[in-house]
Amino acid sequence: MTLYAAYGTNLDPARMSERCPHSPLRSTGWLTGWRLTFGGEEHGWDGALPTIVEDPLEQVFVAVYDVTADDFTQLDRWESADTGLYRRTRVRVQTMAGELAARAYVLDAYEGGLPSASSLGVLADAADAADAPLDYVAGLRRRPCRSTGL
């Protein structure tokens, strides 16, 4: 088993269970020294894509899963790591039980651009499903998003 720190839609345990059925939720916690941002707008069909970047003054809420090797193969497909859009990186998660070393996916594209309102909504709903603090979820819902042009 390898630990995986989810900060995007995989925060939602139900969604993660569908994608990686053999990989249970272990804990939730914080990536300190990282911030949630968006980038690669030219790669996303619905605006910029979520990612994390190092930032000593910020933190990102994550769900930590015990992921099997087979499920990581599936997860690489879901996260477009098999195409090179995202890459795995090592992170340290602060949990109530102590620090955990885990893997997370980082976008291999320039930071910038705005996500769609629907993408932010799905992300906020996933954070809510993972029992993220209310102020964290509210902050996601207040983030700027791109106009759909409708």
CSV table of N, CA and C in Angstrom, one decimal:
chain,number,residue,atom,x,y,z
A,1,MET,N,0.8,-1.2,0.0
A,1,MET,CA,0.0,0.0,0.0
A,1,MET,C,0.9,1.3,0.0
A,2,THR,N,0.4,2.2,-0.7
A,2,THR,CA,1.0,3.6,-0.8
A,2,THR,C,0.0,4.6,-0.3
A,3,LEU,N,0.4,5.6,0.4
A,3,LEU,CA,-0.5,6.6,0.8
A,3,LEU,C,-0.7,7.6,-0.3
A,4,TYR,N,-1.9,8.1,-0.5
A,4,TYR,CA,-2.2,9.1,-1.5
A,4,TYR,C,-3.0,10.2,-0.8
A,5,ALA,N,-2.5,11.4,-1.0
A,5,ALA,CA,-3.2,12.6,-0.5
A,5,ALA,C,-4.0,13.3,-1.6
A,6,ALA,N,-5.3,13.2,-1.4
A,6,ALA,CA,-6.3,13.8,-2.4
A,6,ALA,C,-6.7,15.2,-2.0
A,7,TYR,N,-6.6,16.1,-2.9
A,7,TYR,CA,-7.0,17.5,-2.6
A,7,TYR,C,-8.1,18.0,-3.5
A,8,GLY,N,-8.4,17.2,-4.5
A,8,GLY,CA,-9.4,17.6,-5.5
A,8,GLY,C,-10.7,16.8,-5.3
A,9,THR,N,-11.3,16.3,-6.4
A,9,THR,CA,-12.6,15.6,-6.3
A,9,THR,C,-12.4,14.3,-5.6
A,10,ASN,N,-11.2,13.7,-5.5
A,10,ASN,CA,-11.0,12.5,-4.8
A,10,ASN,C,-11.1,12.7,-3.3
A,11,LEU,N,-11.3,13.9,-2.8
A,11,LEU,CA,-11.5,14.1,-1.4
A,11,LEU,C,-12.8,13.3,-1.0
A,12,ASP,N,-13.7,13.2,-1.9
A,12,ASP,CA,-15.0,12.6,-1.6
A,12,ASP,C,-14.8,11.1,-1.5
A,13,PRO,N,-15.0,10.5,-0.3
A,13,PRO,CA,-14.7,9.1,-0.1
A,13,PRO,C,-15.6,8.2,-1.1
A,14,ALA,N,-16.8,8.6,-1.4
A,14,ALA,CA,-17.7,7.8,-2.2
A,14,ALA,C,-17.1,7.8,-3.7
A,15,ARG,N,-16.7,8.9,-4.2
A,15,ARG,CA,-16.1,9.0,-5.5
A,15,ARG,C,-14.8,8.2,-5.5
A,16,MET,N,-14.0,8.3,-4.5
A,16,MET,CA,-12.7,7.6,-4.5
A,16,MET,C,-13.0,6.1,-4.4
A,17,SER,N,-14.0,5.7,-3.7
A,17,SER,CA,-14.4,4.3,-3.6
A,17,SER,C,-14.7,3.7,-5.0
A,18,GLU,N,-15.4,4.5,-5.8
A,18,GLU,CA,-15.7,4.0,-7.1
A,18,GLU,C,-14.5,3.9,-8.0
A,19,ARG,N,-13.6,4.9,-7.9
A,19,ARG,CA,-12.4,4.9,-8.7
A,19,ARG,C,-11.3,3.9,-8.3
A,20,CYS,N,-11.2,3.7,-7.0
A,20,CYS,CA,-10.2,2.8,-6.4
A,20,CYS,C,-10.8,2.0,-5.3
A,21,PRO,N,-11.6,0.9,-5.6
A,21,PRO,CA,-12.4,0.2,-4.7
A,21,PRO,C,-11.6,-0.6,-3.6
A,22,HIS,N,-10.3,-0.8,-3.8
A,22,HIS,CA,-9.5,-1.5,-2.8
A,22,HIS,C,-8.7,-0.6,-1.9
A,23,SER,N,-9.0,0.7,-1.9
A,23,SER,CA,-8.1,1.7,-1.3
A,23,SER,C,-8.9,2.5,-0.3
A,24,PRO,N,-8.9,2.1,1.0
A,24,PRO,CA,-9.8,2.8,2.0
A,24,PRO,C,-9.2,4.1,2.4
A,25,LEU,N,-10.1,5.0,2.9
A,25,LEU,CA,-9.7,6.2,3.5
A,25,LEU,C,-9.0,5.9,4.8
A,26,ARG,N,-7.8,6.5,5.0
A,26,ARG,CA,-7.1,6.4,6.3
A,26,ARG,C,-7.3,7.5,7.2
A,27,SER,N,-7.2,8.7,6.7
A,27,SER,CA,-7.3,9.9,7.5
A,27,SER,C,-7.5,11.2,6.7
A,28,THR,N,-7.7,12.3,7.4
A,28,THR,CA,-7.7,13.6,6.7
A,28,THR,C,-6.6,14.4,7.4
A,29,GLY,N,-6.2,15.5,6.7
A,29,GLY,CA,-5.2,16.3,7.3
A,29,GLY,C,-4.9,17.5,6.4
A,30,TRP,N,-3.7,18.0,6.6
A,30,TRP,CA,-3.3,19.3,5.9
A,30,TRP,C,-2.0,19.1,5.3
A,31,LEU,N,-1.8,19.6,4.1
A,31,LEU,CA,-0.5,19.8,3.5
A,31,LEU,C,-0.1,21.2,3.9
A,32,THR,N,0.8,21.3,4.8
A,32,THR,CA,1.3,22.7,5.2
A,32,THR,C,2.4,23.0,4.3
A,33,GLY,N,2.5,24.3,3.9
A,33,GLY,CA,3.5,24.8,3.0
A,33,GLY,C,3.1,24.6,1.5
A,34,TRP,N,1.8,24.3,1.3
A,34,TRP,CA,1.3,24.2,-0.1
A,34,TRP,C,0.0,25.0,-0.2
A,35,ARG,N,-0.3,25.4,-1.4
A,35,ARG,CA,-1.6,26.0,-1.6
A,35,ARG,C,-2.3,25.4,-2.8
A,36,LEU,N,-3.6,25.4,-2.8
A,36,LEU,CA,-4.5,25.0,-3.9
A,36,LEU,C,-4.5,26.1,-4.9
A,37,THR,N,-4.3,25.8,-6.2
A,37,THR,CA,-4.4,26.7,-7.2
A,37,THR,C,-4.9,26.0,-8.5
A,38,PHE,N,-4.9,26.8,-9.6
A,38,PHE,CA,-5.4,26.2,-10.8
A,38,PHE,C,-4.4,26.6,-12.0
A,39,GLY,N,-4.4,25.7,-13.0
A,39,GLY,CA,-3.5,26.0,-14.1
A,39,GLY,C,-3.9,25.1,-15.3
A,40,GLY,N,-3.1,25.2,-16.4
A,40,GLY,CA,-3.3,24.4,-17.5
A,40,GLY,C,-4.7,24.6,-18.2
A,41,GLU,N,-5.1,25.9,-18.2
A,41,GLU,CA,-6.5,26.1,-18.7
A,41,GLU,C,-6.6,25.6,-20.2
A,42,GLU,N,-5.5,25.6,-20.9
A,42,GLU,CA,-5.6,25.1,-22.3
A,42,GLU,C,-5.8,23.6,-22.4
A,43,HIS,N,-5.5,22.9,-21.3
A,43,HIS,CA,-5.7,21.4,-21.2
A,43,HIS,C,-7.1,21.0,-20.7
A,44,GLY,N,-7.8,21.9,-20.0
A,44,GLY,CA,-9.0,21.5,-19.4
A,44,GLY,C,-10.2,21.8,-20.4
A,45,TRP,N,-11.2,21.0,-20.4
A,45,TRP,CA,-12.4,21.3,-21.2
A,45,TRP,C,-13.3,22.2,-20.5
A,46,ASP,N,-13.1,22.4,-19.2
A,46,ASP,CA,-14.0,23.2,-18.4
A,46,ASP,C,-13.3,24.2,-17.5
A,47,GLY,N,-12.3,24.9,-18.2
A,47,GLY,CA,-11.5,25.9,-17.4
A,47,GLY,C,-10.2,25.3,-16.9
A,48,ALA,N,-9.5,26.0,-16.0
A,48,ALA,CA,-8.3,25.6,-15.5
A,48,ALA,C,-8.4,24.4,-14.5
A,49,LEU,N,-7.4,23.7,-14.4
A,49,LEU,CA,-7.4,22.4,-13.6
A,49,LEU,C,-6.8,22.6,-12.2
A,50,PRO,N,-7.3,21.9,-11.2
A,50,PRO,CA,-6.7,22.0,-9.9
A,50,PRO,C,-5.4,21.4,-9.8
A,51,THR,N,-4.5,22.1,-8.9
A,51,THR,CA,-3.2,21.6,-8.6
A,51,THR,C,-2.8,22.2,-7.3
A,52,ILE,N,-1.6,21.8,-6.8
A,52,ILE,CA,-1.1,22.4,-5.6
A,52,ILE,C,0.3,22.9,-6.0
A,53,VAL,N,0.7,23.9,-5.3
A,53,VAL,CA,2.1,24.5,-5.5
A,53,VAL,C,2.6,24.8,-4.1
A,54,GLU,N,3.9,24.7,-3.9
A,54,GLU,CA,4.5,25.0,-2.6
A,54,GLU,C,4.4,26.5,-2.3
A,55,ASP,N,4.0,26.8,-1.1
A,55,ASP,CA,3.8,28.1,-0.6
A,55,ASP,C,3.9,28.0,1.0
A,56,PRO,N,5.0,28.6,1.5
A,56,PRO,CA,5.2,28.4,3.0
A,56,PRO,C,4.2,29.0,3.9
A,57,LEU,N,3.3,29.9,3.3
A,57,LEU,CA,2.3,30.5,4.2
A,57,LEU,C,0.9,29.9,4.1
A,58,GLU,N,0.7,28.8,3.3
A,58,GLU,CA,-0.6,28.3,3.1
A,58,GLU,C,-0.7,26.8,3.5
A,59,GLN,N,-1.9,26.3,3.4
A,59,GLN,CA,-2.1,24.9,3.6
A,59,GLN,C,-3.4,24.4,2.8
A,60,VAL,N,-3.4,23.1,2.6
A,60,VAL,CA,-4.4,22.5,1.7
A,60,VAL,C,-5.0,21.3,2.5
A,61,PHE,N,-6.3,21.3,2.6
A,61,PHE,CA,-7.0,20.1,3.2
A,61,PHE,C,-6.9,18.9,2.3
A,62,VAL,N,-6.6,17.7,2.8
A,62,VAL,CA,-6.5,16.5,2.0
A,62,VAL,C,-7.1,15.3,2.7
A,63,ALA,N,-7.5,14.4,1.9
A,63,ALA,CA,-7.9,13.0,2.4
A,63,ALA,C,-6.8,12.1,2.1
A,64,VAL,N,-6.4,11.2,3.0
A,64,VAL,CA,-5.3,10.3,2.8
A,64,VAL,C,-5.9,8.9,2.7
A,65,TYR,N,-5.6,8.2,1.6
A,65,TYR,CA,-6.0,6.9,1.3
A,65,TYR,C,-4.9,5.9,1.2
A,66,ASP,N,-5.1,4.7,1.6
A,66,ASP,CA,-4.2,3.6,1.4
A,66,ASP,C,-4.5,3.0,0.1
A,67,VAL,N,-3.6,3.2,-0.9
A,67,VAL,CA,-3.9,2.8,-2.3
A,67,VAL,C,-3.0,1.6,-2.7
A,68,THR,N,-3.7,0.6,-3.2
A,68,THR,CA,-3.0,-0.6,-3.7
A,68,THR,C,-2.3,-0.3,-5.1
A,69,ALA,N,-1.4,-1.1,-5.5
A,69,ALA,CA,-0.7,-0.9,-6.7
A,69,ALA,C,-1.7,-0.9,-7.9
A,70,ASP,N,-2.6,-1.8,-7.9
A,70,ASP,CA,-3.6,-1.9,-9.0
A,70,ASP,C,-4.5,-0.6,-9.0
A,71,ASP,N,-4.9,-0.2,-7.8
A,71,ASP,CA,-5.7,1.0,-7.8
A,71,ASP,C,-4.9,2.3,-8.2
A,72,PHE,N,-3.6,2.3,-7.9
A,72,PHE,CA,-2.7,3.4,-8.4
A,72,PHE,C,-2.7,3.5,-9.9
A,73,THR,N,-2.7,2.3,-10.5
A,73,THR,CA,-2.7,2.3,-12.0
A,73,THR,C,-4.0,2.9,-12.5
A,74,GLN,N,-5.1,2.6,-11.9
A,74,GLN,CA,-6.4,3.2,-12.2
A,74,GLN,C,-6.4,4.7,-11.9
A,75,LEU,N,-5.8,5.1,-10.8
A,75,LEU,CA,-5.8,6.5,-10.4
A,75,LEU,C,-4.9,7.3,-11.3
A,76,ASP,N,-3.8,6.7,-11.8
A,76,ASP,CA,-3.0,7.4,-12.8
A,76,ASP,C,-3.8,7.8,-14.1
A,77,ARG,N,-4.7,6.9,-14.4
A,77,ARG,CA,-5.6,7.1,-15.6
A,77,ARG,C,-6.6,8.2,-15.3
A,78,TRP,N,-7.2,8.2,-14.1
A,78,TRP,CA,-8.2,9.2,-13.7
A,78,TRP,C,-7.5,10.6,-13.6
A,79,GLU,N,-6.3,10.6,-13.1
A,79,GLU,CA,-5.6,11.9,-12.9
A,79,GLU,C,-4.8,12.3,-14.1
A,80,SER,N,-4.9,11.6,-15.2
A,80,SER,CA,-4.1,11.8,-16.5
A,80,SER,C,-2.6,11.8,-16.3
A,81,ALA,N,-2.1,11.1,-15.3
A,81,ALA,CA,-0.7,10.9,-15.1
A,81,ALA,C,-0.1,10.0,-16.2
A,82,ASP,N,-0.9,9.2,-16.7
A,82,ASP,CA,-0.5,8.3,-17.8
A,82,ASP,C,-0.2,9.0,-19.1
A,83,THR,N,-0.7,10.3,-19.2
A,83,THR,CA,-0.5,11.1,-20.4
A,83,THR,C,0.6,12.2,-20.1
A,84,GLY,N,1.0,12.3,-18.9
A,84,GLY,CA,1.9,13.4,-18.5
A,84,GLY,C,1.3,14.7,-18.1
A,85,LEU,N,0.0,14.8,-18.1
A,85,LEU,CA,-0.6,16.0,-17.6
A,85,LEU,C,-0.4,16.3,-16.1
A,86,TYR,N,-0.5,15.2,-15.4
A,86,TYR,CA,-0.2,15.3,-13.9
A,86,TYR,C,1.0,14.4,-13.6
A,87,ARG,N,1.7,14.7,-12.6
A,87,ARG,CA,2.8,13.8,-12.1
A,87,ARG,C,2.7,13.6,-10.6
A,88,ARG,N,3.1,12.5,-10.2
A,88,ARG,CA,3.1,12.2,-8.7
A,88,ARG,C,4.3,12.9,-8.0
A,89,THR,N,4.0,13.4,-6.9
A,89,THR,CA,5.1,14.0,-6.0
A,89,THR,C,4.9,13.6,-4.6
A,90,ARG,N,6.0,13.7,-3.8
A,90,ARG,CA,5.9,13.3,-2.4
A,90,ARG,C,5.5,14.5,-1.6
A,91,VAL,N,4.7,14.3,-0.6
A,91,VAL,CA,4.2,15.3,0.3
A,91,VAL,C,4.2,14.8,1.7
A,92,ARG,N,4.1,15.7,2.7
A,92,ARG,CA,4.0,15.3,4.1
A,92,ARG,C,2.7,15.9,4.5
A,93,VAL,N,1.8,15.0,5.1
A,93,VAL,CA,0.5,15.4,5.6
A,93,VAL,C,0.5,15.5,7.1
A,94,GLN,N,0.0,16.6,7.6
A,94,GLN,CA,-0.2,16.7,9.1
A,94,GLN,C,-1.6,16.2,9.4
A,95,THR,N,-1.6,15.2,10.2
A,95,THR,CA,-2.9,14.6,10.7
A,95,THR,C,-3.0,14.7,12.2
A,96,MET,N,-4.1,14.4,12.8
A,96,MET,CA,-4.3,14.4,14.2
A,96,MET,C,-3.4,13.3,14.9
A,97,ALA,N,-3.1,12.2,14.1
A,97,ALA,CA,-2.3,11.1,14.6
A,97,ALA,C,-0.8,11.3,14.3
A,98,GLY,N,-0.4,12.4,13.7
A,98,GLY,CA,1.0,12.7,13.4
A,98,GLY,C,1.2,12.9,11.9
A,99,GLU,N,2.5,13.0,11.5
A,99,GLU,CA,2.8,13.2,10.1
A,99,GLU,C,2.8,12.0,9.3
A,100,LEU,N,2.3,12.0,8.0
A,100,LEU,CA,2.3,10.9,7.1
A,100,LEU,C,3.0,11.3,5.8
A,101,ALA,N,3.8,10.5,5.3
A,101,ALA,CA,4.4,10.7,3.9
A,101,ALA,C,3.4,10.1,2.9
A,102,ALA,N,3.1,10.8,1.9
A,102,ALA,CA,2.1,10.4,0.9
A,102,ALA,C,2.5,10.9,-0.5
A,103,ARG,N,1.8,10.4,-1.5
A,103,ARG,CA,1.9,10.9,-2.8
A,103,ARG,C,0.7,11.8,-3.2
A,104,ALA,N,1.0,12.8,-4.0
A,104,ALA,CA,-0.1,13.6,-4.5
A,104,ALA,C,0.2,13.9,-6.0
A,105,TYR,N,-0.8,14.3,-6.7
A,105,TYR,CA,-0.7,14.6,-8.1
A,105,TYR,C,-0.5,16.1,-8.3
A,106,VAL,N,0.4,16.5,-9.1
A,106,VAL,CA,0.7,17.9,-9.4
A,106,VAL,C,0.6,18.1,-10.9
A,107,LEU,N,-0.1,19.2,-11.3
A,107,LEU,CA,-0.3,19.5,-12.7
A,107,LEU,C,1.1,19.9,-13.3
A,108,ASP,N,1.4,19.3,-14.4
A,108,ASP,CA,2.6,19.6,-15.1
A,108,ASP,C,2.3,20.7,-16.2
A,109,ALA,N,1.9,21.9,-15.8
A,109,ALA,CA,1.6,23.0,-16.7
A,109,ALA,C,1.7,24.3,-15.9
A,110,TYR,N,1.6,25.4,-16.6
A,110,TYR,CA,1.8,26.7,-15.9
A,110,TYR,C,0.6,27.0,-15.0
A,111,GLU,N,0.9,27.6,-13.9
A,111,GLU,CA,-0.2,28.1,-13.0
A,111,GLU,C,-0.9,29.3,-13.7
A,112,GLY,N,-2.2,29.4,-13.5
A,112,GLY,CA,-2.9,30.5,-14.0
A,112,GLY,C,-4.2,30.0,-14.7
A,113,GLY,N,-5.1,30.9,-14.8
A,113,GLY,CA,-6.4,30.6,-15.4
A,113,GLY,C,-7.4,30.4,-14.3
A,114,LEU,N,-8.7,30.4,-14.7
A,114,LEU,CA,-9.7,30.2,-13.7
A,114,LEU,C,-10.5,28.9,-14.0
A,115,PRO,N,-10.9,28.2,-13.0
A,115,PRO,CA,-11.7,27.0,-13.1
A,115,PRO,C,-13.2,27.5,-13.4
A,116,SER,N,-14.0,26.6,-13.9
A,116,SER,CA,-15.4,26.9,-14.1
A,116,SER,C,-16.1,26.8,-12.7
A,117,ALA,N,-17.3,27.5,-12.7
A,117,ALA,CA,-18.1,27.4,-11.4
A,117,ALA,C,-18.5,26.0,-11.1
A,118,SER,N,-18.8,25.2,-12.1
A,118,SER,CA,-19.2,23.8,-11.9
A,118,SER,C,-18.0,23.0,-11.3
A,119,SER,N,-16.8,23.2,-11.8
A,119,SER,CA,-15.6,22.5,-11.3
A,119,SER,C,-15.4,22.9,-9.8
A,120,LEU,N,-15.5,24.2,-9.5
A,120,LEU,CA,-15.4,24.6,-8.1
A,120,LEU,C,-16.5,24.0,-7.2
A,121,GLY,N,-17.7,23.9,-7.7
A,121,GLY,CA,-18.8,23.3,-7.0
A,121,GLY,C,-18.5,21.9,-6.7
A,122,VAL,N,-18.0,21.1,-7.6
A,122,VAL,CA,-17.7,19.7,-7.4
A,122,VAL,C,-16.6,19.6,-6.4
A,123,LEU,N,-15.6,20.4,-6.5
A,123,LEU,CA,-14.5,20.4,-5.6
A,123,LEU,C,-14.9,20.7,-4.2
A,124,ALA,N,-15.8,21.8,-4.0
A,124,ALA,CA,-16.3,22.1,-2.7
A,124,ALA,C,-17.2,21.0,-2.1
A,125,ASP,N,-18.0,20.4,-2.9
A,125,ASP,CA,-18.8,19.3,-2.5
A,125,ASP,C,-18.0,18.1,-2.0
A,126,ALA,N,-16.9,17.9,-2.7
A,126,ALA,CA,-16.0,16.8,-2.3
A,126,ALA,C,-15.3,17.1,-1.0
A,127,ALA,N,-14.9,18.3,-0.8
A,127,ALA,CA,-14.3,18.7,0.5
A,127,ALA,C,-15.3,18.6,1.6
A,128,ASP,N,-16.5,19.0,1.3
A,128,ASP,CA,-17.6,18.9,2.3
A,128,ASP,C,-17.8,17.4,2.7
A,129,ALA,N,-17.8,16.5,1.7
A,129,ALA,CA,-18.0,15.1,1.9
A,129,ALA,C,-16.9,14.5,2.7
A,130,ALA,N,-15.7,15.1,2.7
A,130,ALA,CA,-14.5,14.6,3.4
A,130,ALA,C,-14.5,15.3,4.8
A,131,ASP,N,-15.5,16.0,5.2
A,131,ASP,CA,-15.6,16.7,6.5
A,131,ASP,C,-14.5,17.8,6.6
A,132,ALA,N,-14.2,18.5,5.5
A,132,ALA,CA,-13.3,19.6,5.6
A,132,ALA,C,-13.9,20.7,6.5
A,133,PRO,N,-13.1,21.5,7.2
A,133,PRO,CA,-13.7,22.6,8.0
A,133,PRO,C,-14.6,23.5,7.1
A,134,LEU,N,-15.7,24.0,7.7
A,134,LEU,CA,-16.7,24.8,7.0
A,134,LEU,C,-16.1,26.0,6.3
A,135,ASP,N,-15.1,26.6,7.0
A,135,ASP,CA,-14.5,27.8,6.4
A,135,ASP,C,-13.6,27.5,5.1
A,136,TYR,N,-13.1,26.3,5.1
A,136,TYR,CA,-12.3,25.8,4.0
A,136,TYR,C,-13.3,25.6,2.8
A,137,VAL,N,-14.4,24.9,3.0
A,137,VAL,CA,-15.4,24.7,2.0
A,137,VAL,C,-15.9,26.0,1.5
A,138,ALA,N,-16.3,26.9,2.4
A,138,ALA,CA,-16.8,28.2,2.0
A,138,ALA,C,-15.8,29.0,1.2
A,139,GLY,N,-14.5,28.9,1.5
A,139,GLY,CA,-13.5,29.5,0.7
A,139,GLY,C,-13.4,29.0,-0.7
A,140,LEU,N,-13.6,27.7,-0.9
A,140,LEU,CA,-13.6,27.1,-2.2
A,140,LEU,C,-14.8,27.7,-3.0
A,141,ARG,N,-16.0,27.8,-2.3
A,141,ARG,CA,-17.1,28.3,-3.0
A,141,ARG,C,-17.0,29.7,-3.4
A,142,ARG,N,-16.2,30.5,-2.7
A,142,ARG,CA,-16.0,31.9,-3.0
A,142,ARG,C,-14.9,32.2,-4.0
A,143,ARG,N,-14.2,31.2,-4.4
A,143,ARG,CA,-13.1,31.5,-5.3
A,143,ARG,C,-13.6,32.0,-6.6
A,144,PRO,N,-12.8,32.9,-7.3
A,144,PRO,CA,-13.1,33.4,-8.6
A,144,PRO,C,-13.2,32.2,-9.6
A,145,CYS,N,-14.1,32.4,-10.5
A,145,CYS,CA,-14.3,31.3,-11.6
A,145,CYS,C,-14.5,32.0,-12.9
A,146,ARG,N,-14.3,31.3,-13.9
A,146,ARG,CA,-14.4,31.9,-15.3
A,146,ARG,C,-15.9,31.9,-15.7
A,147,SER,N,-16.2,32.9,-16.5
A,147,SER,CA,-17.5,33.1,-17.0
A,147,SER,C,-17.8,32.0,-18.1
A,148,THR,N,-18.9,31.5,-18.1
A,148,THR,CA,-19.3,30.4,-19.1
A,148,THR,C,-19.7,31.0,-20.4
A,149,GLY,N,-19.9,32.3,-20.4
A,149,GLY,CA,-20.3,33.0,-21.6
A,149,GLY,C,-21.8,32.7,-22.1
A,150,LEU,N,-22.5,32.1,-21.2
A,150,LEU,CA,-23.9,31.8,-21.5
A,150,LEU,C,-24.8,33.0,-21.2
